[in-house]
Amino acid sequence: MNKKIMFLVFTVVFTMISCSTKSGQFDVADYGAIGDSLHINTLEIQKAIDDCSQNGGGIVVLKKGVYISGTIMLKDNVTLHIDEDAKLVGSSNPYDYQSIDTFIDATGQERGNCLIGGIGVSNISIVGKGSIDGNGAAFTHENISVKKKMLGIASSNKKFGANRPFLLRFVKSSNIKIRDIELRQPAAWTCHFYQSNAIEVDNVSIYSHANHNNDGIDLDSSFNAVIKNCRIDTGDDAICFKTTSPLPTYDIRVQNCALKSEWGALKFGTESMGDFYNIHISDCKIEDTRGGGIKILSVDGGNIHDIEIENITMKQVDMPIFIRLGERLRTYRDAEKQNIGSIDNISIKNIIATTRDIKTSRVSPPSGIFMTGTPNHKIGKIKLQNIDITLPGKGKISELKAVSEQIDKYPEFSFFEALPAYGLFGRHIQNIQMSDMNFSLENTDERTSIVLDDVIYSINNGVENVKKQ
């Protein structure tokens, strides 16, 4: 009797999976996944993905429910579709995750774990109007300590939970589409694309404040990518271009995104071993950002050139524009140390910005634009056109200090403290071309609007009160 029942159950399950295969859809529930917010569904979801890929590709579907999972790996020709009333949530157990292409980032932390990953795959998508939640709060130091006690793990074990999982991570992959999905609360970065290409991120909502080092989208030694129509609110960088290998990041287009960040909205670096070029950013809105609006940083040997940024509005943003060429020369993934990099042929135009007030600025009083190379390595050509920045003022010359060089330090504008200009301070630059620049003050400021120091050539059309040191 039991054998007959088992046979009938097997027949029903086999029939359901066969029907899914024929239709090109693979419902994870047919593989035993349970969306009850309790069951760990890693094996069931992975089996659906594997079968989908092995049968030529198709759609793996998560329907209504809350599905807990550890690391799942996408395979060739698989679309992961999460229905509007479905949610995929990361397990709180670090043992449920696996690391792919493990590396050490600029903060010295081990990286590689992820909730959804792919390595060497192509034609993959994550779509649907549901959500993916990384459960990042489970990986805070306090909660990891609690988990250690529950599992009987020695508190001195520094490895347990240290490799905080990214939400999405794709390595050496191509033809990747992320559309319409809501991405929330990873334990580390939200989306990391490494040495990948043909990437499209469209109409994606990202909210990431559960932990630290919680970037939104990171394009790392990757190319041929489009990011558009996204809403990104992060505790760390919102959109960040990196090169943690000597391979470049290039041919990128970002448009029509709404960004908010506690560290930087649009950022190049800090990991910057490889080059960055042919990157166009346009029609974005940045609000309530404490770490800088546009940050272009080459400090590990990368050559940043042919960058165009236009039609950007910023409200309540620390340091709207920060450009830094430095000599830190950090290495990653056992790569050889690079030569000093360069920054050249940068065009920034049609910018309207208001900075944060005195009380909430990281540097008080704030400035609008800070660009600096080093005494022996100057920034190349910078073109600024139609820039309008409103600042709180209240700068006092008696409170200013000499601006330090910090040649080989972490490149952050707040480390330089208050600048001698409220509008623009430029230093160690070959060529600045400025036109239609306007810096408005809400209060008086004893500093001048623009100070240029060690600038070889400058054109200032429509700019008044320029002071050279």
GROMACS .gro file of C-alpha atoms in nm, residues 102-440:
model
  339
  102THR     CA    1   3.655   3.543  -0.342
  103PHE     CA    2   3.855   3.867  -0.314
  104ILE     CA    3   3.957   4.138  -0.067
  105ASP     CA    4   3.804   4.481  -0.126
  106ALA     CA    5   3.944   4.829  -0.055
  107THR     CA    6   3.830   4.813   0.308
  108GLY     CA    7   4.029   4.492   0.364
  109GLN     CA    8   3.721   4.273   0.391
  110GLU     CA    9   3.674   3.933   0.229
  111ARG     CA   10   3.402   3.937  -0.036
  112GLY     CA   11   3.234   3.680  -0.259
  113ASN     CA   12   2.930   3.540  -0.079
  114CYS     CA   13   2.598   3.621  -0.244
  115LEU     CA   14   2.229   3.536  -0.237
  116ILE     CA   15   2.198   3.510  -0.617
  117GLY     CA   16   2.510   3.452  -0.824
  118GLY     CA   17   2.641   3.347  -1.159
  119ILE     CA   18   2.990   3.274  -1.288
  120GLY     CA   19   3.070   3.230  -1.657
  121VAL     CA   20   2.703   3.228  -1.755
  122SER     CA   21   2.511   3.403  -2.032
  123ASN     CA   22   2.157   3.506  -2.120
  124ILE     CA   23   2.028   3.539  -1.766
  125SER     CA   24   1.759   3.765  -1.625
  126ILE     CA   25   1.595   3.858  -1.297
  127VAL     CA   26   1.252   4.010  -1.354
  128GLY     CA   27   0.909   4.051  -1.202
  129LYS     CA   28   0.747   4.298  -0.969
  130GLY     CA   29   0.827   4.108  -0.653
  131SER     CA   30   1.122   4.166  -0.422
  132ILE     CA   31   1.454   4.017  -0.317
  133ASP     CA   32   1.554   4.093   0.041
  134GLY     CA   33   1.905   4.016   0.164
  135ASN     CA   34   1.810   4.013   0.533
  136GLY     CA   35   2.126   4.216   0.588
  137ALA     CA   36   2.051   4.300   0.951
  138ALA     CA   37   2.114   3.933   1.036
  139PHE     CA   38   2.481   3.994   0.951
  140THR     CA   39   2.550   4.290   1.175
  141HIS     CA   40   2.824   4.232   1.431
  142GLU     CA   41   2.570   4.211   1.713
  143ASN     CA   42   2.347   3.957   1.540
  144ILE     CA   43   2.640   3.744   1.425
  145SER     CA   44   2.754   3.728   1.789
  146VAL     CA   45   2.409   3.605   1.889
  147LYS     CA   46   2.415   3.346   1.610
  148LYS     CA   47   2.754   3.219   1.730
  149LYS     CA   48   2.615   3.157   2.077
  150MET     CA   49   2.312   2.975   1.936
  151LEU     CA   50   2.531   2.747   1.723
  152GLY     CA   51   2.799   2.698   1.989
  153ILE     CA   52   3.067   2.871   1.781
  154ALA     CA   53   3.357   3.030   1.969
  155SER     CA   54   3.330   3.408   1.990
  156SER     CA   55   3.695   3.426   1.881
  157ASN     CA   56   3.602   3.274   1.542
  158LYS     CA   57   3.646   3.578   1.316
  159LYS     CA   58   3.557   3.393   0.997
  160PHE     CA   59   3.197   3.308   1.084
  161GLY     CA   60   2.972   3.563   0.913
  162ALA     CA   61   3.264   3.785   0.809
  163ASN     CA   62   3.206   3.738   0.434
  164ARG     CA   63   2.877   3.925   0.432
  165PRO     CA   64   2.673   3.820   0.127
  166PHE     CA   65   2.606   4.051  -0.164
  167LEU     CA   66   2.249   4.039  -0.294
  168LEU     CA   67   2.331   3.979  -0.663
  169ARG     CA   68   2.678   3.890  -0.794
  170PHE     CA   69   2.776   3.802  -1.151
  171VAL     CA   70   3.132   3.714  -1.250
  172LYS     CA   71   3.266   3.684  -1.607
  173SER     CA   72   2.911   3.664  -1.738
  174SER     CA   73   2.727   3.823  -2.031
  175ASN     CA   74   2.382   3.924  -2.148
  176ILE     CA   75   2.243   4.003  -1.804
  177LYS     CA   76   1.908   4.175  -1.753
  178ILE     CA   77   1.768   4.300  -1.422
  179ARG     CA   78   1.423   4.457  -1.469
  180ASP     CA   79   1.130   4.585  -1.264
  181ILE     CA   80   1.239   4.410  -0.946
  182GLU     CA   81   1.271   4.552  -0.594
  183LEU     CA   82   1.607   4.484  -0.428
  184ARG     CA   83   1.630   4.540  -0.053
  185GLN     CA   84   1.859   4.527   0.247
  186PRO     CA   85   2.165   4.322   0.145
  187ALA     CA   86   2.433   4.246   0.402
  188ALA     CA   87   2.691   4.412   0.172
  189TRP     CA   88   2.673   4.541  -0.189
  190THR     CA   89   2.342   4.507  -0.370
  191CYS     CA   90   2.449   4.434  -0.732
  192HIS     CA   91   2.808   4.351  -0.827
  193PHE     CA   92   2.902   4.287  -1.190
  194TYR     CA   93   3.265   4.175  -1.225
  195GLN     CA   94   3.437   4.130  -1.563
  196SER     CA   95   3.095   4.101  -1.720
  197ASN     CA   96   2.934   4.261  -2.025
  198ALA     CA   97   2.606   4.328  -2.207
  199ILE     CA   98   2.433   4.435  -1.885
  200GLU     CA   99   2.096   4.608  -1.856
  201VAL     CA  100   1.946   4.730  -1.529
  202ASP     CA  101   1.609   4.893  -1.593
  203ASN     CA  102   1.333   5.018  -1.364
  204VAL     CA  103   1.487   4.863  -1.054
  205SER     CA  104   1.426   4.992  -0.703
  206ILE     CA  105   1.707   4.953  -0.450
  207TYR     CA  106   1.690   5.024  -0.077
  208SER     CA  107   2.003   4.932   0.118
  209HIS     CA  108   2.049   5.046   0.478
  210ALA     CA  109   2.057   4.721   0.680
  211ASN     CA  110   2.436   4.701   0.716
  212HIS     CA  111   2.749   4.890   0.609
  213ASN     CA  112   2.946   4.891   0.279
  214ASN     CA  113   2.603   4.865   0.119
  215ASP     CA  114   2.650   4.997  -0.237
  216GLY     CA  115   2.366   4.997  -0.487
  217ILE     CA  116   2.511   4.901  -0.827
  218ASP     CA  117   2.882   4.828  -0.882
  219LEU     CA  118   3.021   4.785  -1.234
  220ASP     CA  119   3.366   4.636  -1.182
  221SER     CA  120   3.602   4.580  -1.478
  222SER     CA  121   3.287   4.543  -1.688
  223PHE     CA  122   3.168   4.694  -2.015
  224ASN     CA  123   2.870   4.756  -2.242
  225ALA     CA  124   2.618   4.831  -1.968
  226VAL     CA  125   2.303   5.041  -1.938
  227ILE     CA  126   2.151   5.155  -1.608
  228LYS     CA  127   1.826   5.347  -1.651
  229ASN     CA  128   1.504   5.444  -1.476
  230CYS     CA  129   1.627   5.320  -1.138
  231ARG     CA  130   1.554   5.445  -0.787
  232ILE     CA  131   1.846   5.385  -0.554
  233ASP     CA  132   1.867   5.473  -0.183
  234THR     CA  133   2.182   5.343  -0.012
  235GLY     CA  134   2.396   5.386   0.295
  236ASP     CA  135   2.708   5.366   0.075
  237ASP     CA  136   2.766   5.450  -0.293
  238ALA     CA  137   2.452   5.444  -0.508
  239ILE     CA  138   2.612   5.378  -0.851
  240CYS     CA  139   2.981   5.299  -0.845
  241PHE     CA  140   3.228   5.220  -1.123
  242LYS     CA  141   3.520   5.009  -0.997
  243THR     CA  142   3.820   4.822  -1.130
  244THR     CA  143   3.942   4.565  -0.878
  245SER     CA  144   4.147   4.415  -1.162
  246PRO     CA  145   4.364   4.579  -1.430
  247LEU     CA  146   4.082   4.528  -1.683
  248PRO     CA  147   3.884   4.844  -1.762
  249THR     CA  148   3.526   4.953  -1.706
  250TYR     CA  149   3.397   5.118  -2.024
  251ASP     CA  150   3.109   5.180  -2.264
  252ILE     CA  151   2.858   5.257  -1.990
  253ARG     CA  152   2.538   5.461  -2.007
  254VAL     CA  153   2.344   5.580  -1.701
  255GLN     CA  154   2.025   5.780  -1.746
  256ASN     CA  155   1.709   5.890  -1.570
  257CYS     CA  156   1.793   5.760  -1.224
  258ALA     CA  157   1.691   5.897  -0.884
  259LEU     CA  158   1.972   5.859  -0.631
  260LYS     CA  159   2.017   5.905  -0.258
  261SER     CA  160   2.324   5.804  -0.058
  262GLU     CA  161   2.508   5.842   0.268
  263TRP     CA  162   2.847   5.830   0.092
  264GLY     CA  163   2.838   5.902  -0.281
  265ALA     CA  164   2.571   5.911  -0.551
  266LEU     CA  165   2.775   5.873  -0.873
  267LYS     CA  166   3.125   5.746  -0.804
  268PHE     CA  167   3.435   5.631  -0.992
  269GLY     CA  168   3.667   5.433  -0.757
  270THR     CA  169   3.799   5.402  -0.500
  271GLU     CA  170   3.916   5.065  -0.631
  272SER     CA  171   4.073   5.189  -0.954
  273MET     CA  172   4.346   4.962  -1.090
  274GLY     CA  173   4.204   4.948  -1.443
  275ASP     CA  174   4.091   5.227  -1.674
  276PHE     CA  175   3.749   5.396  -1.702
  277TYR     CA  176   3.636   5.545  -2.031
  278ASN     CA  177   3.343   5.610  -2.264
  279ILE     CA  178   3.100   5.657  -1.978
  280HIS     CA  179   2.798   5.883  -2.025
  281ILE     CA  180   2.569   5.984  -1.739
  282SER     CA  181   2.264   6.203  -1.795
  283ASP     CA  182   1.928   6.319  -1.663
  284CYS     CA  183   1.964   6.202  -1.304
  285LYS     CA  184   1.834   6.345  -0.978
  286ILE     CA  185   2.037   6.328  -0.658
  287GLU     CA  186   1.881   6.413  -0.322
  288ASP     CA  187   1.978   6.415   0.045
  289THR     CA  188   2.329   6.279  -0.009
  290ARG     CA  189   2.598   6.327   0.254
  291GLY     CA  190   2.905   6.188   0.077
  292GLY     CA  191   2.921   6.375  -0.251
  293GLY     CA  192   2.720   6.395  -0.572
  294ILE     CA  193   2.972   6.325  -0.851
  295LYS     CA  194   3.303   6.170  -0.739
  296ILE     CA  195   3.575   6.081  -0.991
  297LEU     CA  196   3.868   5.914  -0.816
  298SER     CA  197   4.176   5.753  -0.969
  299VAL     CA  198   4.416   5.644  -0.697
  300ASP     CA  199   4.529   5.290  -0.786
  301GLY     CA  200   4.669   5.346  -1.136
  302GLY     CA  201   4.355   5.369  -1.348
  303ASN     CA  202   4.332   5.615  -1.639
  304ILE     CA  203   3.994   5.788  -1.635
  305HIS     CA  204   3.913   5.963  -1.963
  306ASP     CA  205   3.634   6.048  -2.204
  307ILE     CA  206   3.368   6.085  -1.938
  308GLU     CA  207   3.057   6.296  -2.001
  309ILE     CA  208   2.813   6.387  -1.726
  310GLU     CA  209   2.521   6.618  -1.802
  311ASN     CA  210   2.176   6.730  -1.693
  312ILE     CA  211   2.207   6.647  -1.324
  313THR     CA  212   2.005   6.810  -1.046
  314MET     CA  213   2.112   6.783  -0.683
  315LYS     CA  214   1.929   6.885  -0.367
  316GLN     CA  215   2.087   6.881  -0.021
  317VAL     CA  216   2.411   6.722  -0.142
  318ASP     CA  217   2.755   6.746   0.018
  319MET     CA  218   3.030   6.847  -0.230
  320PRO     CA  219   2.843   6.830  -0.565
  321ILE     CA  220   3.163   6.760  -0.765
  322PHE     CA  221   3.487   6.600  -0.637
  323ILE     CA  222   3.770   6.493  -0.870
  324ARG     CA  223   4.086   6.337  -0.727
  325LEU     CA  224   4.401   6.193  -0.887
  326GLY     CA  225   4.609   6.026  -0.617
  327GLU     CA  226   4.894   5.784  -0.559
  328ARG     CA  227   4.756   5.521  -0.321
  329LEU     CA  228   4.830   5.231  -0.563
  330ARG     CA  229   4.647   4.958  -0.378
  331THR     CA  230   4.631   4.616  -0.547
  332TYR     CA  231   4.363   4.348  -0.554
  333ARG     CA  232   4.344   3.980  -0.647
  334ASP     CA  233   4.725   3.942  -0.638
  335ALA     CA  234   4.765   4.177  -0.938
  336GLU     CA  235   5.085   4.372  -0.988
  337LYS     CA  236   5.100   4.730  -0.866
  338GLN     CA  237   5.013   4.978  -1.141
  339ASN     CA  238   5.185   5.303  -1.237
  340ILE     CA  239   5.027   5.634  -1.135
  341GLY     CA  240   4.707   5.682  -1.333
  342SER     CA  241   4.553   5.989  -1.496
  343ILE     CA  242   4.230   6.185  -1.530
  344ASP     CA  243   4.168   6.357  -1.864
  345ASN     CA  244   3.896   6.478  -2.098
  346ILE     CA  245   3.619   6.504  -1.841
  347SER     CA  246   3.307   6.701  -1.937
  348ILE     CA  247   3.051   6.802  -1.675
  349LYS     CA  248   2.768   7.031  -1.783
  350ASN     CA  249   2.419   7.144  -1.701
  351ILE     CA  250   2.439   7.093  -1.327
  352ILE     CA  251   2.197   7.254  -1.079
  353ALA     CA  252   2.282   7.183  -0.716
  354THR     CA  253   2.215   7.295  -0.362
  355THR     CA  254   2.450   7.181  -0.090
  356ARG     CA  255   2.355   7.069   0.258
  357ASP     CA  256   2.336   7.328   0.532
  358ILE     CA  257   2.613   7.408   0.777
  359LYS     CA  258   2.484   7.178   1.053
  360THR     CA  259   2.455   6.863   0.839
  361SER     CA  260   2.760   6.906   0.612
  362ARG     CA  261   3.059   6.680   0.663
  363VAL     CA  262   3.279   6.981   0.595
  364SER     CA  263   3.164   7.311   0.740
  365PRO     CA  264   3.148   7.546   0.566
  366PRO     CA  265   3.099   7.342   0.247
  367SER     CA  266   3.229   7.410  -0.105
  368GLY     CA  267   3.077   7.326  -0.441
  369ILE     CA  268   3.363   7.176  -0.643
  370PHE     CA  269   3.702   7.034  -0.541
  371MET     CA  270   3.949   6.905  -0.800
  372THR     CA  271   4.306   6.809  -0.714
  373GLY     CA  272   4.593   6.606  -0.852
  374THR     CA  273   4.930   6.577  -0.680
  375PRO     CA  274   5.241   6.797  -0.720
  376ASN     CA  275   5.400   6.546  -0.960
  377HIS     CA  276   5.087   6.416  -1.132
  378LYS     CA  277   4.841   6.672  -1.257
  379ILE     CA  278   4.486   6.618  -1.371
  380GLY     CA  279   4.451   6.669  -1.748
  381LYS     CA  280   4.165   6.852  -1.921
  382ILE     CA  281   3.846   6.929  -1.729
  383LYS     CA  282   3.552   7.108  -1.894
  384LEU     CA  283   3.282   7.259  -1.676
  385GLN     CA  284   2.983   7.422  -1.844
  386ASN     CA  285   2.659   7.571  -1.715
  387ILE     CA  286   2.709   7.492  -1.347
  388ASP     CA  287   2.478   7.647  -1.087
  389ILE     CA  288   2.543   7.570  -0.721
  390THR     CA  289   2.375   7.725  -0.417
  391LEU     CA  290   2.571   7.715  -0.088
  392PRO     CA  291   2.505   7.826   0.271
  393GLY     CA  292   2.818   8.044   0.298
  394LYS     CA  293   2.943   8.155   0.642
  395GLY     CA  294   3.306   8.080   0.563
  396LYS     CA  295   3.569   8.270   0.762
  397ILE     CA  296   3.924   8.319   0.638
  398SER     CA  297   4.058   8.319   0.994
  399GLU     CA  298   3.942   7.958   1.038
  400LEU     CA  299   4.108   7.821   0.723
  401LYS     CA  300   4.415   7.595   0.726
  402ALA     CA  301   4.655   7.504   0.448
  403VAL     CA  302   4.498   7.239   0.224
  404SER     CA  303   4.692   6.916   0.278
  405GLU     CA  304   4.810   6.700  -0.014
  406GLN     CA  305   4.727   6.351   0.122
  407ILE     CA  306   4.898   6.205  -0.184
  408ASP     CA  307   4.865   5.836  -0.096
  409LYS     CA  308   4.561   5.843   0.133
  410TYR     CA  309   4.203   5.729   0.090
  411PRO     CA  310   4.051   5.990  -0.145
  412GLU     CA  311   3.770   6.160   0.041
  413PHE     CA  312   3.690   6.532   0.024
  414SER     CA  313   3.595   6.553   0.391
  415PHE     CA  314   3.950   6.460   0.494
  416PHE     CA  315   4.078   6.789   0.349
  417GLU     CA  316   3.850   7.000   0.571
  418ALA     CA  317   3.733   7.349   0.472
  419LEU     CA  318   3.864   7.487   0.141
  420PRO     CA  319   3.979   7.843   0.055
  421ALA     CA  320   3.699   7.883  -0.202
  422TYR     CA  321   3.326   7.839  -0.150
  423GLY     CA  322   3.261   7.769  -0.519
  424LEU     CA  323   3.555   7.584  -0.676
  425PHE     CA  324   3.902   7.496  -0.555
  426GLY     CA  325   4.123   7.349  -0.829
  427ARG     CA  326   4.482   7.237  -0.778
  428HIS     CA  327   4.752   7.054  -0.977
  429ILE     CA  328   4.561   7.064  -1.306
  430GLN     CA  329   4.683   7.098  -1.664
  431ASN     CA  330   4.374   7.251  -1.822
  432ILE     CA  331   4.043   7.382  -1.688
  433GLN     CA  332   3.779   7.522  -1.921
  434MET     CA  333   3.486   7.688  -1.745
  435SER     CA  334   3.182   7.867  -1.879
  436ASP     CA  335   2.854   7.984  -1.731
  437MET     CA  336   2.952   7.910  -1.374
  438ASN     CA  337   2.734   8.049  -1.096
  439PHE     CA  338   2.780   8.008  -0.722
  440SER     CA  339   2.502   8.158  -0.509
   0.00000   0.00000   0.00000
